[in-house]
Amino acid sequence: MAKRAREKFVHILYELTLAVGITLDLDHEVAAFMGWIRRFLSPRMAVLFLADEERQYMQVVAAHPPDLDVESMLPVGVDPWNWLADLGIDVDVDEHTFRYAVPISAEGEILGMICLVSSAEADKIADERKVVETGAGYFAPVLRNIWRYKTLEAQVAERTAALAKSQAMFRSVAEQSIVGISLVTPERFIYANQALADMCGYPVSHLLTSLSPLDLVHPEDRPRAEELMYKCLNAEVEDGHYTFRMLHRDGHLVYVEVFGRRIEYNGRPVVLGISIDITERVQAEEAYRALVEHSLQGLVVIQAGRVVFANPAFLEGIGRTQEEVIGCALDRLMEIVHPEDRDVLRQVLESVLTEGGRQGETVRFRFRRSDGKMRWGQALAGRITYRGKPAVQVAFLDVTRQVEARKALERYAAFLEARNVILHEVMHASRIDDLLGTAIDLIMESLDAKMGAVWISERLWRLPSAYKTVRGAPPGYEEHLAKMIESLPHEPDMLQKTILIQDISEPGQAPHPAIQQAFQDLGIRSAIVVPLFARDRRVGGLAVGSPDPRNWSREEVGLVEAIGKEIGIAVERLRLIADLEEALRAKDEMIQDVSHELRTPLTMILGYVELLQEGMMGDLTGEQAEALRIVHRNAERLRFMIDRLLLLRSLDAGQLQREQFAVKPWLREVFIRWQPQFQERDMRFHLDIAEDVTDLYADRRLLDEVLDNLLHNAVKFSPQGGTVWVRAWQEGRTLMIAVSDEGVGIPPDRLDRIFERFYQVSQGLSRRFDGMGIGLALCKKIVELHGGRIWAESEGEGKGSTFYIALPV
Ligand code: ADP
């Protein structure tokens, strides 16, 4: 290139540097570039294309002359001249005009293109093209920078918008949150929401301007809060989690749980804090803890076979310290439980943890306190979650007092029952030796005594012989003991009241050397001995003994004393009965003897009366005959009575003259025989015999006697005009006969007694109704000889009576 041309070239390019690349405004730079082209190259046509971002199209951004449609896009790879020609632009050239396109590229990337139809002369065209290429080379980085800047600017705008949006969101969330939210540094609040302000009682503005976060923390918790905050800020902890006490503006304490996290804010680290008011929970926990601490009920928690918690009541209950119990293996703790109760307790504790296990089941068990005493405990086990893991919680109660009270009650009830049984036996015994035997056996059983003795002294009481019953003495020793017992009453004051011996080997316990010896011989060490009294006189004694030392309980002593007292009364009663029976027997005997003696003279009397009546001794006046009739009738009655007395005495089973006979005809015969007596007293007599009654095999004469007696009484105790029924029916293998009347009736308490010999309901009545109380005794004897039963029923006095006979057939 010629020197001039080179100078021009430099000048043109210099002009370019002055015009282009001085702003970051694309339009300005494009206009400047095109301006430079126009001014220094004066082309016939110039079109500047810029590539889009994806490099798919080229867009016309400036053209000369300017009437080009700048909206049109040139797809990459399409020939620009053809494309421009298609748009109707004249791009044709001849030998005087040239056209060329110069790419605008930077860092190997096509950014655009400039198409020129030049008007330069042919020899200048190469130089011009060089200028354009150099210019494009200068323009390319300018474009590149503008684009870069634009992208950055877009990004900045986007970021700013996003930030604004997230801040707005944060604020709106934070404002509405019910948990406290704050952004803090140790020195100040950068942000605090309303919930936090409410929590501490200060307005938000006050928090942001006048308080540091640590000002809110209770002084005692401040060092830890501060430490945690710094750790959080220095990223030493990922997420801080801390519970502290906050001071409310009005002075009360607020328990706050804070979750802290380090975040970047405006380019520096701050703590984002989420604060939750847990005052209620803490208070509830405190109340719960206080409850557990002060509960009278022991509480213990067992986890993975170890004690992990025990409250004071539990520790006190078992008499162990916190150190001994916490962390202790369940197996070791179990050692204080009585071996017999361990398995069941362990089972309950284990089954609590298994699915469907026994929840809420109480067990009672014995355990040894630290003081060595055996006590009763009650455990109620349940499954709980303790520190996030399954555990067994046991509620424990020392129930020794309840158990002992119940046992005492049971023992007392047992004694009461034993006492009642014994008293019943004693009261109903009909013989002294039965009485003593039963009493001593029952007492020994209920006291679990190994030896027992009861004795009634002959010398002290007027009894046929001395009674003594000894149980549990070594063989051959009984006799010896009996003698010793009998010798005791010679000691006048010895057995005046109960003697209690808890352990004979203790000095001063034996009341008498003989007793000491006897205890030794018998192999017993403890005993209760009570005197037996009858009508204030000591008549004997009652003793029970045990081979072991024994602290006799109040109930046990009471039982023996009560039985002793009752035996005394029973002995007295039996003695009286014996006396009475003796008297009755004597009376009986006398009556029988007299009856027998009376029979002969009575036969003589009747014989002579009959002779006189028959006129064998001369004629009788009417008056005499009447007198004799009276004598005869009374003598007959006397003989009837004497015969019955004698019959009663002589009857025994061997004498029965049984025969087979039909019931119906027999009763009809009785019925007919009794008709006159009923008619005489204007009474009605009904006979009612069931069809199915079977035959009897019995002593018919004696059964006649029974029916006669019953009918006799029925008539005798009935008013004039009354009705009497005799009914007979079959009940299985038994023939039933009932004789009913509408007479005076029998008081209920006499229904049994009327069958006793010589018993009459009332003296007053007997005077009204003759008789001597022997008929029913005779009936009873006859019926019983037949293996049957007789009894009376009556609704009471004036309500009539029914006598039943049940005879086996
Ligand atoms: P007695 O010779 O006195 O009748 P019993 O042995 O036949 O002797 O009767 C004894 C007592 O039973 C009578 O005294 C009477 O009190 C009472 N008794 C017997 N039968 C009847 C009756 N059918 N109604 C009322 N009381 C009767």
CSV table of N, CA and C in Angstrom, one decimal, residues 427-508:
chain,number,residue,atom,x,y,z
A,427,MET,N,-72.2,-77.5,122.7
A,427,MET,CA,-73.5,-77.3,123.2
A,427,MET,C,-74.4,-78.4,123.0
A,428,HIS,N,-74.1,-79.1,121.9
A,428,HIS,CA,-75.1,-80.2,121.5
A,428,HIS,C,-74.6,-81.6,121.9
A,429,ALA,N,-73.4,-81.6,122.5
A,429,ALA,CA,-72.9,-82.9,122.9
A,429,ALA,C,-73.8,-83.5,124.0
A,430,SER,N,-74.1,-84.8,123.9
A,430,SER,CA,-75.0,-85.3,124.9
A,430,SER,C,-74.2,-86.2,125.9
A,431,ARG,N,-72.9,-86.4,125.7
A,431,ARG,CA,-72.1,-87.1,126.6
A,431,ARG,C,-70.8,-86.3,126.9
A,432,ILE,N,-70.4,-86.4,128.2
A,432,ILE,CA,-69.2,-85.6,128.5
A,432,ILE,C,-68.0,-86.0,127.8
A,433,ASP,N,-67.8,-87.3,127.6
A,433,ASP,CA,-66.5,-87.7,126.9
A,433,ASP,C,-66.6,-87.3,125.4
A,434,ASP,N,-67.8,-87.3,124.8
A,434,ASP,CA,-67.9,-86.8,123.4
A,434,ASP,C,-67.5,-85.4,123.4
A,435,LEU,N,-68.1,-84.7,124.4
A,435,LEU,CA,-67.9,-83.2,124.5
A,435,LEU,C,-66.4,-82.9,124.5
A,436,LEU,N,-65.7,-83.5,125.5
A,436,LEU,CA,-64.3,-83.2,125.7
A,436,LEU,C,-63.5,-83.6,124.5
A,437,GLY,N,-63.8,-84.8,123.9
A,437,GLY,CA,-63.0,-85.3,122.8
A,437,GLY,C,-63.2,-84.3,121.6
A,438,THR,N,-64.4,-84.0,121.3
A,438,THR,CA,-64.7,-83.1,120.1
A,438,THR,C,-64.0,-81.8,120.3
A,439,ALA,N,-64.2,-81.2,121.6
A,439,ALA,CA,-63.7,-79.9,121.8
A,439,ALA,C,-62.2,-79.8,121.7
A,440,ILE,N,-61.5,-80.8,122.2
A,440,ILE,CA,-60.0,-80.7,122.2
A,440,ILE,C,-59.5,-81.0,120.7
A,441,ASP,N,-60.2,-81.9,120.0
A,441,ASP,CA,-59.8,-82.1,118.6
A,441,ASP,C,-59.9,-80.8,117.8
A,442,LEU,N,-61.1,-80.2,117.9
A,442,LEU,CA,-61.3,-79.0,117.1
A,442,LEU,C,-60.4,-77.8,117.5
A,443,ILE,N,-60.1,-77.7,118.8
A,443,ILE,CA,-59.2,-76.6,119.2
A,443,ILE,C,-57.8,-76.9,118.7
A,444,MET,N,-57.4,-78.1,118.8
A,444,MET,CA,-56.0,-78.4,118.3
A,444,MET,C,-55.9,-78.1,116.9
A,445,GLU,N,-57.0,-78.5,116.1
A,445,GLU,CA,-56.9,-78.3,114.7
A,445,GLU,C,-56.9,-76.8,114.3
A,446,SER,N,-57.7,-76.0,115.0
A,446,SER,CA,-57.8,-74.6,114.6
A,446,SER,C,-56.6,-73.9,115.1
A,447,LEU,N,-55.9,-74.4,116.1
A,447,LEU,CA,-54.7,-73.7,116.6
A,447,LEU,C,-53.4,-74.3,116.1
A,448,ASP,N,-53.6,-75.4,115.4
A,448,ASP,CA,-52.5,-76.1,114.8
A,448,ASP,C,-51.5,-76.5,116.0
A,449,ALA,N,-52.1,-77.0,117.1
A,449,ALA,CA,-51.4,-77.4,118.3
A,449,ALA,C,-51.0,-78.8,118.2
A,450,LYS,N,-49.9,-79.2,118.8
A,450,LYS,CA,-49.4,-80.6,118.7
A,450,LYS,C,-49.9,-81.4,119.9
A,451,MET,N,-50.3,-80.7,121.0
A,451,MET,CA,-50.7,-81.5,122.1
A,451,MET,C,-51.9,-80.7,122.7
A,452,GLY,N,-52.9,-81.5,123.3
A,452,GLY,CA,-54.0,-80.9,123.9
A,452,GLY,C,-54.5,-81.8,125.0
A,453,ALA,N,-55.1,-81.2,126.0
A,453,ALA,CA,-55.7,-82.0,127.1
A,453,ALA,C,-56.8,-81.2,127.7
A,454,VAL,N,-57.9,-82.0,128.1
A,454,VAL,CA,-59.0,-81.4,128.8
A,454,VAL,C,-59.4,-82.4,129.9
A,455,TRP,N,-59.7,-81.8,131.0
A,455,TRP,CA,-60.0,-82.7,132.1
A,455,TRP,C,-61.0,-82.1,133.0
A,456,ILE,N,-61.9,-83.0,133.6
A,456,ILE,CA,-62.9,-82.6,134.6
A,456,ILE,C,-62.5,-83.4,135.8
A,457,SER,N,-62.4,-82.8,136.9
A,457,SER,CA,-61.9,-83.5,138.1
A,457,SER,C,-63.0,-84.1,138.9
A,458,GLU,N,-62.8,-85.3,139.2
A,458,GLU,CA,-63.8,-86.1,140.0
A,458,GLU,C,-63.9,-85.4,141.4
A,459,ARG,N,-62.8,-85.1,142.0
A,459,ARG,CA,-62.8,-84.6,143.3
A,459,ARG,C,-63.5,-83.2,143.4
A,460,LEU,N,-63.4,-82.5,142.3
A,460,LEU,CA,-64.0,-81.1,142.3
A,460,LEU,C,-65.5,-81.1,142.0
A,461,TRP,N,-65.9,-82.2,141.3
A,461,TRP,CA,-67.3,-82.1,140.8
A,461,TRP,C,-67.9,-83.5,141.0
A,462,ARG,N,-69.1,-83.5,141.4
A,462,ARG,CA,-69.8,-84.7,141.7
A,462,ARG,C,-70.2,-85.4,140.4
A,463,LEU,N,-69.3,-86.1,139.9
A,463,LEU,CA,-69.5,-86.9,138.6
A,463,LEU,C,-69.1,-88.3,138.8
A,464,PRO,N,-69.8,-89.2,138.0
A,464,PRO,CA,-69.5,-90.6,138.3
A,464,PRO,C,-68.0,-90.9,138.2
A,465,SER,N,-67.2,-90.2,137.4
A,465,SER,CA,-65.8,-90.5,137.4
A,465,SER,C,-65.1,-89.2,136.8
A,466,ALA,N,-63.8,-89.2,137.0
A,466,ALA,CA,-63.1,-88.0,136.4
A,466,ALA,C,-63.0,-88.3,134.9
A,467,TYR,N,-63.1,-87.1,134.1
A,467,TYR,CA,-63.0,-87.2,132.7
A,467,TYR,C,-61.7,-86.6,132.3
A,468,LYS,N,-61.0,-87.2,131.4
A,468,LYS,CA,-59.9,-86.5,130.8
A,468,LYS,C,-59.6,-87.0,129.4
A,469,THR,N,-59.3,-86.1,128.6
A,469,THR,CA,-59.0,-86.5,127.2
A,469,THR,C,-57.6,-85.9,126.9
A,470,VAL,N,-56.7,-86.7,126.5
A,470,VAL,CA,-55.3,-86.2,126.2
A,470,VAL,C,-55.0,-86.6,124.8
A,471,ARG,N,-54.5,-85.6,124.0
A,471,ARG,CA,-54.1,-85.9,122.7
A,471,ARG,C,-52.7,-85.5,122.5
A,472,GLY,N,-52.0,-86.3,121.7
A,472,GLY,CA,-50.6,-85.9,121.2
A,472,GLY,C,-49.5,-86.2,122.2
A,473,ALA,N,-49.9,-86.9,123.3
A,473,ALA,CA,-48.8,-87.3,124.3
A,473,ALA,C,-48.1,-88.5,123.7
A,474,PRO,N,-46.8,-88.6,124.1
A,474,PRO,CA,-46.1,-89.8,123.6
A,474,PRO,C,-46.7,-91.1,124.2
A,475,PRO,N,-46.6,-92.2,123.5
A,475,PRO,CA,-47.2,-93.4,123.9
A,475,PRO,C,-46.9,-93.8,125.4
A,476,GLY,N,-47.8,-94.2,126.1
A,476,GLY,CA,-47.6,-94.5,127.5
A,476,GLY,C,-47.5,-93.4,128.4
A,477,TYR,N,-47.4,-92.2,127.9
A,477,TYR,CA,-47.3,-91.0,128.7
A,477,TYR,C,-48.6,-90.5,129.2
A,478,GLU,N,-49.7,-90.9,128.5
A,478,GLU,CA,-51.0,-90.4,128.8
A,478,GLU,C,-51.4,-90.6,130.2
A,479,GLU,N,-51.2,-91.8,130.7
A,479,GLU,CA,-51.6,-92.2,132.0
A,479,GLU,C,-50.8,-91.3,133.1
A,480,HIS,N,-49.6,-91.1,132.8
A,480,HIS,CA,-48.7,-90.3,133.7
A,480,HIS,C,-49.3,-88.9,133.7
A,481,LEU,N,-49.6,-88.4,132.6
A,481,LEU,CA,-50.0,-87.1,132.4
A,481,LEU,C,-51.4,-86.9,133.2
A,482,ALA,N,-52.2,-87.9,133.0
A,482,ALA,CA,-53.5,-87.9,133.6
A,482,ALA,C,-53.4,-87.7,135.1
A,483,LYS,N,-52.4,-88.5,135.6
A,483,LYS,CA,-52.2,-88.4,137.1
A,483,LYS,C,-51.7,-87.0,137.5
A,484,MET,N,-50.8,-86.5,136.7
A,484,MET,CA,-50.2,-85.2,137.0
A,484,MET,C,-51.3,-84.2,137.0
A,485,ILE,N,-52.2,-84.3,136.0
A,485,ILE,CA,-53.3,-83.3,135.8
A,485,ILE,C,-54.2,-83.4,137.1
A,486,GLU,N,-54.4,-84.6,137.5
A,486,GLU,CA,-55.3,-84.7,138.6
A,486,GLU,C,-54.7,-84.2,139.9
A,487,SER,N,-53.4,-84.3,139.9
A,487,SER,CA,-52.7,-83.8,141.1
A,487,SER,C,-52.7,-82.3,141.2
A,488,LEU,N,-52.8,-81.7,140.1
A,488,LEU,CA,-52.7,-80.2,140.0
A,488,LEU,C,-53.7,-79.5,140.9
A,489,PRO,N,-55.0,-79.9,140.9
A,489,PRO,CA,-55.9,-79.1,141.7
A,489,PRO,C,-55.6,-79.0,143.1
A,490,HIS,N,-54.6,-79.8,143.6
A,490,HIS,CA,-54.2,-79.7,145.0
A,490,HIS,C,-53.5,-78.4,145.2
A,491,GLU,N,-53.0,-77.8,144.1
A,491,GLU,CA,-52.4,-76.5,144.2
A,491,GLU,C,-53.6,-75.5,144.2
A,492,PRO,N,-54.0,-75.0,145.3
A,492,PRO,CA,-55.3,-74.2,145.3
A,492,PRO,C,-55.4,-73.1,144.3
A,493,ASP,N,-54.3,-72.3,144.2
A,493,ASP,CA,-54.5,-71.1,143.4
A,493,ASP,C,-53.9,-71.2,142.1
A,494,MET,N,-53.5,-72.4,141.8
A,494,MET,CA,-52.7,-72.5,140.6
A,494,MET,C,-53.4,-72.2,139.3
A,495,LEU,N,-54.5,-72.8,139.1
A,495,LEU,CA,-55.2,-72.7,137.8
A,495,LEU,C,-56.5,-71.9,138.1
A,496,GLN,N,-56.4,-70.7,138.6
A,496,GLN,CA,-57.6,-69.8,138.8
A,496,GLN,C,-57.8,-69.0,137.5
A,497,LYS,N,-56.8,-68.7,136.8
A,497,LYS,CA,-57.0,-68.0,135.6
A,497,LYS,C,-56.0,-68.5,134.5
A,498,THR,N,-56.2,-68.0,133.3
A,498,THR,CA,-55.4,-68.5,132.2
A,498,THR,C,-53.9,-68.4,132.4
A,499,ILE,N,-53.2,-69.5,132.1
A,499,ILE,CA,-51.7,-69.5,132.1
A,499,ILE,C,-51.2,-69.5,130.7
A,500,LEU,N,-50.4,-68.5,130.4
A,500,LEU,CA,-49.8,-68.4,129.0
A,500,LEU,C,-48.3,-68.8,129.1
A,501,ILE,N,-47.9,-69.7,128.4
A,501,ILE,CA,-46.4,-70.0,128.4
A,501,ILE,C,-46.0,-69.9,126.9
A,502,GLN,N,-45.1,-68.9,126.7
A,502,GLN,CA,-44.6,-68.7,125.4
A,502,GLN,C,-43.4,-69.6,125.1
A,503,ASP,N,-42.5,-69.7,126.1
A,503,ASP,CA,-41.4,-70.6,125.9
A,503,ASP,C,-41.0,-71.0,127.3
A,504,ILE,N,-41.2,-72.3,127.6
A,504,ILE,CA,-41.0,-72.9,128.9
A,504,ILE,C,-39.5,-72.8,129.3
A,505,SER,N,-38.6,-72.7,128.3
A,505,SER,CA,-37.2,-72.7,128.7
A,505,SER,C,-36.7,-71.3,129.1
A,506,GLU,N,-37.6,-70.3,128.9
A,506,GLU,CA,-37.3,-69.0,129.5
A,506,GLU,C,-37.5,-69.0,131.0
A,507,PRO,N,-36.6,-68.4,131.7
A,507,PRO,CA,-36.8,-68.5,133.2
A,507,PRO,C,-38.0,-67.8,133.6
A,508,GLY,N,-38.7,-68.4,134.6
A,508,GLY,CA,-39.8,-67.8,135.3
A,508,GLY,C,-41.1,-68.0,134.5
